[in-house]
Each structure stands twice: as C-alpha cells, then as structure tokens.
Short mmCIF file of C-alpha atoms and ligand atoms in Angstrom, two decimals:
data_model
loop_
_atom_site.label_atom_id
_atom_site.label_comp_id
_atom_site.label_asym_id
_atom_site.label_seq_id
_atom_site.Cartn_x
_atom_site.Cartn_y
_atom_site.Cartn_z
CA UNK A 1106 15.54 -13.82 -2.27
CA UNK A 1107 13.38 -16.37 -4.25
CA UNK A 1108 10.61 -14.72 -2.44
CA UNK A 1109 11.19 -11.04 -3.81
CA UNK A 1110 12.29 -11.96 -7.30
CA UNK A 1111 8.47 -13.87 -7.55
CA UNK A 1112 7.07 -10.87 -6.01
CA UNK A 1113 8.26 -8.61 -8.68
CA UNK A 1114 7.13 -10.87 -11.20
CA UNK A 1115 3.80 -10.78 -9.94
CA UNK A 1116 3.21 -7.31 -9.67
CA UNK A 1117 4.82 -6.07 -12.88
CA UNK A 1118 2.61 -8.94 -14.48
CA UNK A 1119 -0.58 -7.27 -12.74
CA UNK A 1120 1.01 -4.15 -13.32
CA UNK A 1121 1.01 -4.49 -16.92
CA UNK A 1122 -2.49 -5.74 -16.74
CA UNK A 1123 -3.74 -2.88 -15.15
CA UNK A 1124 -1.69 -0.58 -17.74
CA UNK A 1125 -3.60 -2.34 -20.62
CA UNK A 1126 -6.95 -1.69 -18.80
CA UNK A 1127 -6.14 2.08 -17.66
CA UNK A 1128 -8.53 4.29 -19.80
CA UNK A 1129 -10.68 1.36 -21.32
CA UNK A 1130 -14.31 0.42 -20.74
CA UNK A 1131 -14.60 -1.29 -17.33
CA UNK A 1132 -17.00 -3.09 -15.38
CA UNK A 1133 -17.98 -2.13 -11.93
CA UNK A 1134 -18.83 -5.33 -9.36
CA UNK A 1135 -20.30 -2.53 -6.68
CA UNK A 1136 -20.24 0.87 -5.85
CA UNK A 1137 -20.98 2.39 -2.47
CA UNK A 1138 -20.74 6.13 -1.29
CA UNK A 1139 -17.19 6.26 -0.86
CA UNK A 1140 -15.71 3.60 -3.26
CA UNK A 1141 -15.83 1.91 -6.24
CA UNK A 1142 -15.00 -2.24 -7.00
CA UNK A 1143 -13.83 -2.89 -10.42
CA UNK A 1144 -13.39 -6.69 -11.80
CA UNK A 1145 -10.29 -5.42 -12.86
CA UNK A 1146 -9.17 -5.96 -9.49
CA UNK A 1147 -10.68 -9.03 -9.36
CA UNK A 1148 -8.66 -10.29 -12.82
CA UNK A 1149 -5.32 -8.52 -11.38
CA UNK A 1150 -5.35 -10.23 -8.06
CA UNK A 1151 -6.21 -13.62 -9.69
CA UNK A 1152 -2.86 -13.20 -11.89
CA UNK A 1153 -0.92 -12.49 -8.81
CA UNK A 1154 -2.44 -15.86 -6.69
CA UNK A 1155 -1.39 -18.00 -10.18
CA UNK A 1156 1.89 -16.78 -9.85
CA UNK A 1157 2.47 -17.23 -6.45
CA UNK A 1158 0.66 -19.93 -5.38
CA UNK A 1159 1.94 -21.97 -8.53
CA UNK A 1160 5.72 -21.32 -7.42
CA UNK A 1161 4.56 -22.19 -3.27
CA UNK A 1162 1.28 -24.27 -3.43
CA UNK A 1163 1.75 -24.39 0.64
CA UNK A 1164 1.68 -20.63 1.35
CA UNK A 1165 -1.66 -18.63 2.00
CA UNK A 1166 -2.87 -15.80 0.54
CA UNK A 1167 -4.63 -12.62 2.14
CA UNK A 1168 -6.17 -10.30 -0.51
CA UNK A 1169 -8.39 -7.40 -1.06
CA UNK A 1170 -10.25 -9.87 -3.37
CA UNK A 1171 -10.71 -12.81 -1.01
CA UNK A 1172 -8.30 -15.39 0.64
CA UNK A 1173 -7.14 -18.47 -0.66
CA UNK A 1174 -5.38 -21.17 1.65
CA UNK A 1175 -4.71 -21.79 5.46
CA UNK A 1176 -3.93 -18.40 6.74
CA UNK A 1177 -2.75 -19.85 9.64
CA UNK A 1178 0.56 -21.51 7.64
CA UNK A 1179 3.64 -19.92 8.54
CA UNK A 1180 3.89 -17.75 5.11
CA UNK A 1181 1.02 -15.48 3.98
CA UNK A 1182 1.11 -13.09 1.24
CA UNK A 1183 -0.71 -10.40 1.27
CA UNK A 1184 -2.33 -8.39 -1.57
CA UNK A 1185 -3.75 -5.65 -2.90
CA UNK A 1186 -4.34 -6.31 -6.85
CA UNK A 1187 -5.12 -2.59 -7.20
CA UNK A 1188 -4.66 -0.06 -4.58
CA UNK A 1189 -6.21 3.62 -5.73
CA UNK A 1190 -8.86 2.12 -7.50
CA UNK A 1191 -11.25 5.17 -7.32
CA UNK A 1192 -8.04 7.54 -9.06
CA UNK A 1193 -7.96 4.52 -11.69
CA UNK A 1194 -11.68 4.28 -12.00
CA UNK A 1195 -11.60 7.96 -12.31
CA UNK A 1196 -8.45 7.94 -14.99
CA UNK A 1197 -5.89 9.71 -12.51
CA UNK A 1198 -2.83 7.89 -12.92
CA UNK A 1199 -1.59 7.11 -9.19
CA UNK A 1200 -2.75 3.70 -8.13
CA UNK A 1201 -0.39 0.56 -7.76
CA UNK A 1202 -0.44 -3.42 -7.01
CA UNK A 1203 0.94 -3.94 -3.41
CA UNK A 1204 2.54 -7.18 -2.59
CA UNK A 1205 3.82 -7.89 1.14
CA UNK A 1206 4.78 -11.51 2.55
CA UNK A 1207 5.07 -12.78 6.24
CA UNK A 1208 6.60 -15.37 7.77
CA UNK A 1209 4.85 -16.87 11.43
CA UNK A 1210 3.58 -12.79 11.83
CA UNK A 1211 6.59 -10.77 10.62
CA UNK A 1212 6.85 -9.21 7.44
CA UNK A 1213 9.93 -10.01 5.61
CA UNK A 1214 9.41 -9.03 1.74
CA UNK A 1215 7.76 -6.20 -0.09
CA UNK A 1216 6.96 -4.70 -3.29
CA UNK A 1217 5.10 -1.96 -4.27
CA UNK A 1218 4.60 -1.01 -8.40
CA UNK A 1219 3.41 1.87 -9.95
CA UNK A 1220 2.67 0.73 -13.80
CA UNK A 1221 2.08 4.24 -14.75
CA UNK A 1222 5.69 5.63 -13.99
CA UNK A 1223 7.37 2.30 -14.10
CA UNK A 1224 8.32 2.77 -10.49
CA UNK A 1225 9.13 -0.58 -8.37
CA UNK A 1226 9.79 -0.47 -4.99
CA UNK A 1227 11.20 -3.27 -3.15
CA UNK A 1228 12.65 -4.91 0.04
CA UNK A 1229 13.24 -7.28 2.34
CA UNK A 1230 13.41 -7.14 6.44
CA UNK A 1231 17.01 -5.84 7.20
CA UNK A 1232 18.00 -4.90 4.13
CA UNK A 1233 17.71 -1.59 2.14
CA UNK A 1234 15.16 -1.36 0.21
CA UNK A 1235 15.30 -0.15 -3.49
CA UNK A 1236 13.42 1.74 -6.18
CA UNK A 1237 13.95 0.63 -9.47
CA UNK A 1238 17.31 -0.90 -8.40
CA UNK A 1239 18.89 2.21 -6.43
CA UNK A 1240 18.76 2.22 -2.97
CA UNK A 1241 16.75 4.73 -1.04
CA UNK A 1242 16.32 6.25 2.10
CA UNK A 1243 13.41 8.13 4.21
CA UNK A 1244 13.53 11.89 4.13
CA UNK A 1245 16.67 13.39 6.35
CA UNK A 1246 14.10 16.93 7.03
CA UNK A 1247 13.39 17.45 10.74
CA UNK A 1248 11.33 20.39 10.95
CA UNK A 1249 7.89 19.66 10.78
CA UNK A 1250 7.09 22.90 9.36
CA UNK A 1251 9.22 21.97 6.42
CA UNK A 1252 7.33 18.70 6.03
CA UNK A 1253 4.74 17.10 3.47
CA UNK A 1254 2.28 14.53 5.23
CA UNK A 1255 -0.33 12.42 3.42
CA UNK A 1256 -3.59 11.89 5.18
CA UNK A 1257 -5.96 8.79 4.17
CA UNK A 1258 -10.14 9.33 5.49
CA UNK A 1259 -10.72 5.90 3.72
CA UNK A 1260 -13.96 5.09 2.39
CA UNK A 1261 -16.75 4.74 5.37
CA UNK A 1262 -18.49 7.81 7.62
CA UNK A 1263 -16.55 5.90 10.52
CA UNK A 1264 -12.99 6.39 9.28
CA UNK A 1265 -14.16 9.98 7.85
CA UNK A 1266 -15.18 11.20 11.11
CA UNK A 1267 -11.42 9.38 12.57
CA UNK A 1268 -9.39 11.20 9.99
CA UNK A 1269 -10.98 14.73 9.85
CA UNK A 1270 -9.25 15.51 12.92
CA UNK A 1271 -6.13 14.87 12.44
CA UNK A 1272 -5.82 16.47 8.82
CA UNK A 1273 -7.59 20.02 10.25
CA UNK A 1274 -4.70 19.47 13.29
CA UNK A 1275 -1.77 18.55 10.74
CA UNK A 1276 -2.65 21.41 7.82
CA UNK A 1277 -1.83 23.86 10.20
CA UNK A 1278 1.15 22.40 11.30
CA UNK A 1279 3.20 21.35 8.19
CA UNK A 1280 3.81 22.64 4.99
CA UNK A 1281 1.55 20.84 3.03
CA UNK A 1282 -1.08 18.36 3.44
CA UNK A 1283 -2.33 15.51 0.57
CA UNK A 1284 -4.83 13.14 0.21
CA UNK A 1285 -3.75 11.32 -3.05
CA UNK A 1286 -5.73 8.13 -3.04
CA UNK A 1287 -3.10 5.53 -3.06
CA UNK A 1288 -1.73 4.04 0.84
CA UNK A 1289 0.49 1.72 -0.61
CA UNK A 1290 1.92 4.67 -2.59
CA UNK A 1291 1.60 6.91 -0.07
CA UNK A 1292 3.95 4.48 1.98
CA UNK A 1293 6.88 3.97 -1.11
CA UNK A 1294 6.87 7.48 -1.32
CA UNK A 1295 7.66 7.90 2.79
CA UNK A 1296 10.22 5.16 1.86
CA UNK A 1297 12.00 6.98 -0.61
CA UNK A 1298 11.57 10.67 0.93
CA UNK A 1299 9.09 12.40 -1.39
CA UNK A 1300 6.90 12.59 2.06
CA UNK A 1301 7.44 13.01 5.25
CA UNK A 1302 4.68 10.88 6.84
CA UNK A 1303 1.78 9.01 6.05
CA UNK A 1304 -1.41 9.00 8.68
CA UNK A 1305 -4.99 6.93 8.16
CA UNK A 1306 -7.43 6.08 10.80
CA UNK A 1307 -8.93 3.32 9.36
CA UNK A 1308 -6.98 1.33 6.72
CA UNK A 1309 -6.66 -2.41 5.72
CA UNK A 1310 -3.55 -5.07 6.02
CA UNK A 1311 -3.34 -5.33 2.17
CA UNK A 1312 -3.40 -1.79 2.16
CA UNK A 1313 -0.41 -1.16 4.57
CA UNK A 1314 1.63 -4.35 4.74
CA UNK A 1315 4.24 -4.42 1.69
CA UNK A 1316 4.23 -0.50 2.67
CA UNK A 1317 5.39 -0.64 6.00
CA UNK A 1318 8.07 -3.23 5.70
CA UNK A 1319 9.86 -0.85 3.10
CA UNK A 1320 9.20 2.42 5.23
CA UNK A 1321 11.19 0.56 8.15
CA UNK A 1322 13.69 -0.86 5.90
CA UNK A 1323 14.24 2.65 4.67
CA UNK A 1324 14.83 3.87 8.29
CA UNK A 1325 11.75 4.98 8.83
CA UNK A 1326 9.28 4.11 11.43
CA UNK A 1327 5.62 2.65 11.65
CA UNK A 1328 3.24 2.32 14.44
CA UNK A 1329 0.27 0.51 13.60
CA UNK A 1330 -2.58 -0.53 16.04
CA UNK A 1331 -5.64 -2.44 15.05
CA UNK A 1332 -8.79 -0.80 15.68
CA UNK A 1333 -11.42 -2.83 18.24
CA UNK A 1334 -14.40 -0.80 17.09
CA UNK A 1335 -13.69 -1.34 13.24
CA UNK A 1336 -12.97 -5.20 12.14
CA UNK A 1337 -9.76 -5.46 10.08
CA UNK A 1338 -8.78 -2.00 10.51
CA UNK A 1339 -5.93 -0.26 11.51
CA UNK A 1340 -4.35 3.24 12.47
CA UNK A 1341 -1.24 3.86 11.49
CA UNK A 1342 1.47 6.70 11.05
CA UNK A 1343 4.53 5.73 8.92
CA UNK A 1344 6.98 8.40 8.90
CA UNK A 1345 10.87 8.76 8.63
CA UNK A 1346 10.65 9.20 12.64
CA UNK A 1347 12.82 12.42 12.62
CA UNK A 1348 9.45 14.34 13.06
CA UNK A 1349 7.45 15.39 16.61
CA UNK A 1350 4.05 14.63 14.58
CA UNK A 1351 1.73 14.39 18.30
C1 LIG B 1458 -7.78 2.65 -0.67
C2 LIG B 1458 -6.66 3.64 -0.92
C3 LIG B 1458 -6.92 4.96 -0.25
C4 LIG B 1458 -7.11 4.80 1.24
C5 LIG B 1458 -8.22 3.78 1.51
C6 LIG B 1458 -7.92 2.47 0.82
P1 LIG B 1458 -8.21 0.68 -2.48
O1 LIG B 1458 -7.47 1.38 -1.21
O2 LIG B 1458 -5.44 3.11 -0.46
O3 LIG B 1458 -5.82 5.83 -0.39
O4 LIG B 1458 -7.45 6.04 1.82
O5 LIG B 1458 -8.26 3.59 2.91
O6 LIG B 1458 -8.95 1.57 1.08
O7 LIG B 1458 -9.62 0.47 -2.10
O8 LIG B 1458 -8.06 1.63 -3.60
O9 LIG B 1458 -7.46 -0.58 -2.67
#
C-alpha cells in the first residue's frame, strides 16, 4: 500500500509538471523520423526518481530516461516520465506519466495519470483497480464487430512494417480502429472499458508495464512476448479477453 500511495504522489507531481509545461516553449534533446525527445521528459522523470528513490534508496529504477540503481534488486520501478510525447510536443492533449513497480519479476503496483483530464488510474496485483477512486472493470462487449481496438506502429520502419498488418486485418474486422499516441493510455482505457483491446508490435517495458498490471487487475488479459529481432521490445495485445481477436 505504501508502494501505491508514493506512486501517486509521483506521478501527479510529474503530472502537474507536465501540465505547467503543456503549450509553453520547449526544448527538443533529438528528433528522429518518427519521434521527438523533449527535456521535459528528462525534468519529469528526474522528479519521479527523487520521490521514489528518496522514500526506498534500495530499489532500482528502469526509465525511458535512463536507469538508476541495481536492476537486478528485487524491486524495480519502472517509468515513463511522459508517454505521448509527440501528441504533447504537438499540443494534443492525450499523453500521461506511467508508473509500474515489480517485485523479483512480477508486477505488483501501477499507476497511470492523465494531467490533462485529471484522470488517475491505479492498482495493485489482485486487487481492483480504480480510476479516480471508483472501481472499474474491462469492457463486458463480446462481439468483435461491436468493438473499438487501438493499434500502436511505434516509432521505427521495423515496428511500422510489424504493425501495418495487423491494423489493415483489424479495420475490417471491428468497428473502429485508433491510433491515439499514448500506450500507457491506450492500456487505462482497456482497463476501464472505453476500448476493447490494445495491439503494438514493437513497444517498450516503460511503455506497457504499469498498463498491463491494471488491464489484468481489471479482468482483462495481456499476452506479451519480447521480440528477439528488436532489443527491448515487445508485442503485446491487452484486451478484456471476451474477444476472438486472431
Ligand atoms: C510512445 C507512445 C506511442 C507508441 C510508441 C511509444 P513515448 O511512447 O506510447 O503510442 O505507439 O510505441 O514509444 O515515446 O511517447 O513515451
């Protein structure tokens, strides 16, 4: 419990940071063809390791922004300062701080906050998860037809080329497809039932990991395989596993 309430803390702090910056001047460490890295990541995930790390100086951390600590110690948080930062580079308000920890390998706490709509998700292995305090569920639909699935292609030709498959497959067979830019959002909103699923070929842990412990904590289901021919990457589908989606 200790471990959630500092979670929270962290992101809405980060949150709040990324609220101030949202719209402002801001000052890009690299771009490449498909994505953009701000320092405001770089400032948000530093807020988030002085929170946590102050509170448990043994624990590790695995961010988007670089590690800190042994990752081999039997907690590791893991982080993503700012995920969506191409929407928030852009000004489109869907992007979010994603904060996951494990213990020895197995994800036990996670929170996810959007600063923009004030929306926190979070949970903990077991138990149901919660948005903003209420407790939530994945989507009860069954028919794929009826169904609204997010598709990620990432930010490289290689996990372009994976993804365009299965979104020229999927559009056909559900009602709607998206690409909104956020996975960690992507994943609340499979939690609470605003989607049905969630599919990327080529996504990172800090990307995923806070996101899939909720999605199973909401009832849902995750499959998640790392890739051998992309380092760090993995394929995953995170749905509410009442839909035939091969
Ligand atoms: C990206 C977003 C995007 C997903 C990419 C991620 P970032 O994260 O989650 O939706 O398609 O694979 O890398 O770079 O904004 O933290």
């Amino acid at each position: 419990m200790q471990y959630l309430e500092v979670a929270k803390e962290a992101a809405c702090a980060a949150g709040e940071l990324l609220r101030a910056r949202f719209h402002k001047p801001l000052t890009v460490n690299a771009a490449t063809a498909h994505d953009i890295k701000l320092e405001v990541d770089v400032l948000a995930q530093d807020l988030i390791t002085k929170i946590l790390l102050e509170r448990f100086p043994q624990h590790a951390l695995y961010g988007e922004e670089g590690i800190v600590g042994d990752q081999s110690s039997d907690h590791q948080w893991i982080v993503d300062p700012l995920d969506g930062t191409v929407n928030f580079f852009y000004g489109i308000p869907h992007f979010c701080v994603s904060i996951g920890l494990r213990f020895r390998g197995v994800m036990m706490t996670g929170v996810i906050y959007d600063p923009i709509r004030d929306e926190l998700w979070s949970g903990e292995k077991g138990k149901p998860p919660l948005l903003n305090g209420n407790p939530i569920r994945v989507s009860p639909r069954t028919a794929l037809a009826q169904a609204i699935v997010s598709i990620g292609l990432a930010k490289t030709s290689a996990t372009i080329e994976a993804g365009l498959p299965v979104l020229e497959e999927m559009v056909h067979r559900v009602r709607k497809c998206r690409m909104l830019g956020s996975a960690a959002l992507d994943l609340a909103y499979v939690a609470c039932g605003r989607l049905d699923a969630y599919i990327e070929q080529g996504i990172s842990l800090w990307d995923i990991a806070a996101g899939s412990l909720l999605v199973e904590a909401a009832g849902g289901r995750v499959e998640m395989e790392a890739r051998s021919d992309m380092p760090d990457k993995f394929r995953i589908i995170a749905s509410s596993g009442r839909l035939e989606l091969r």
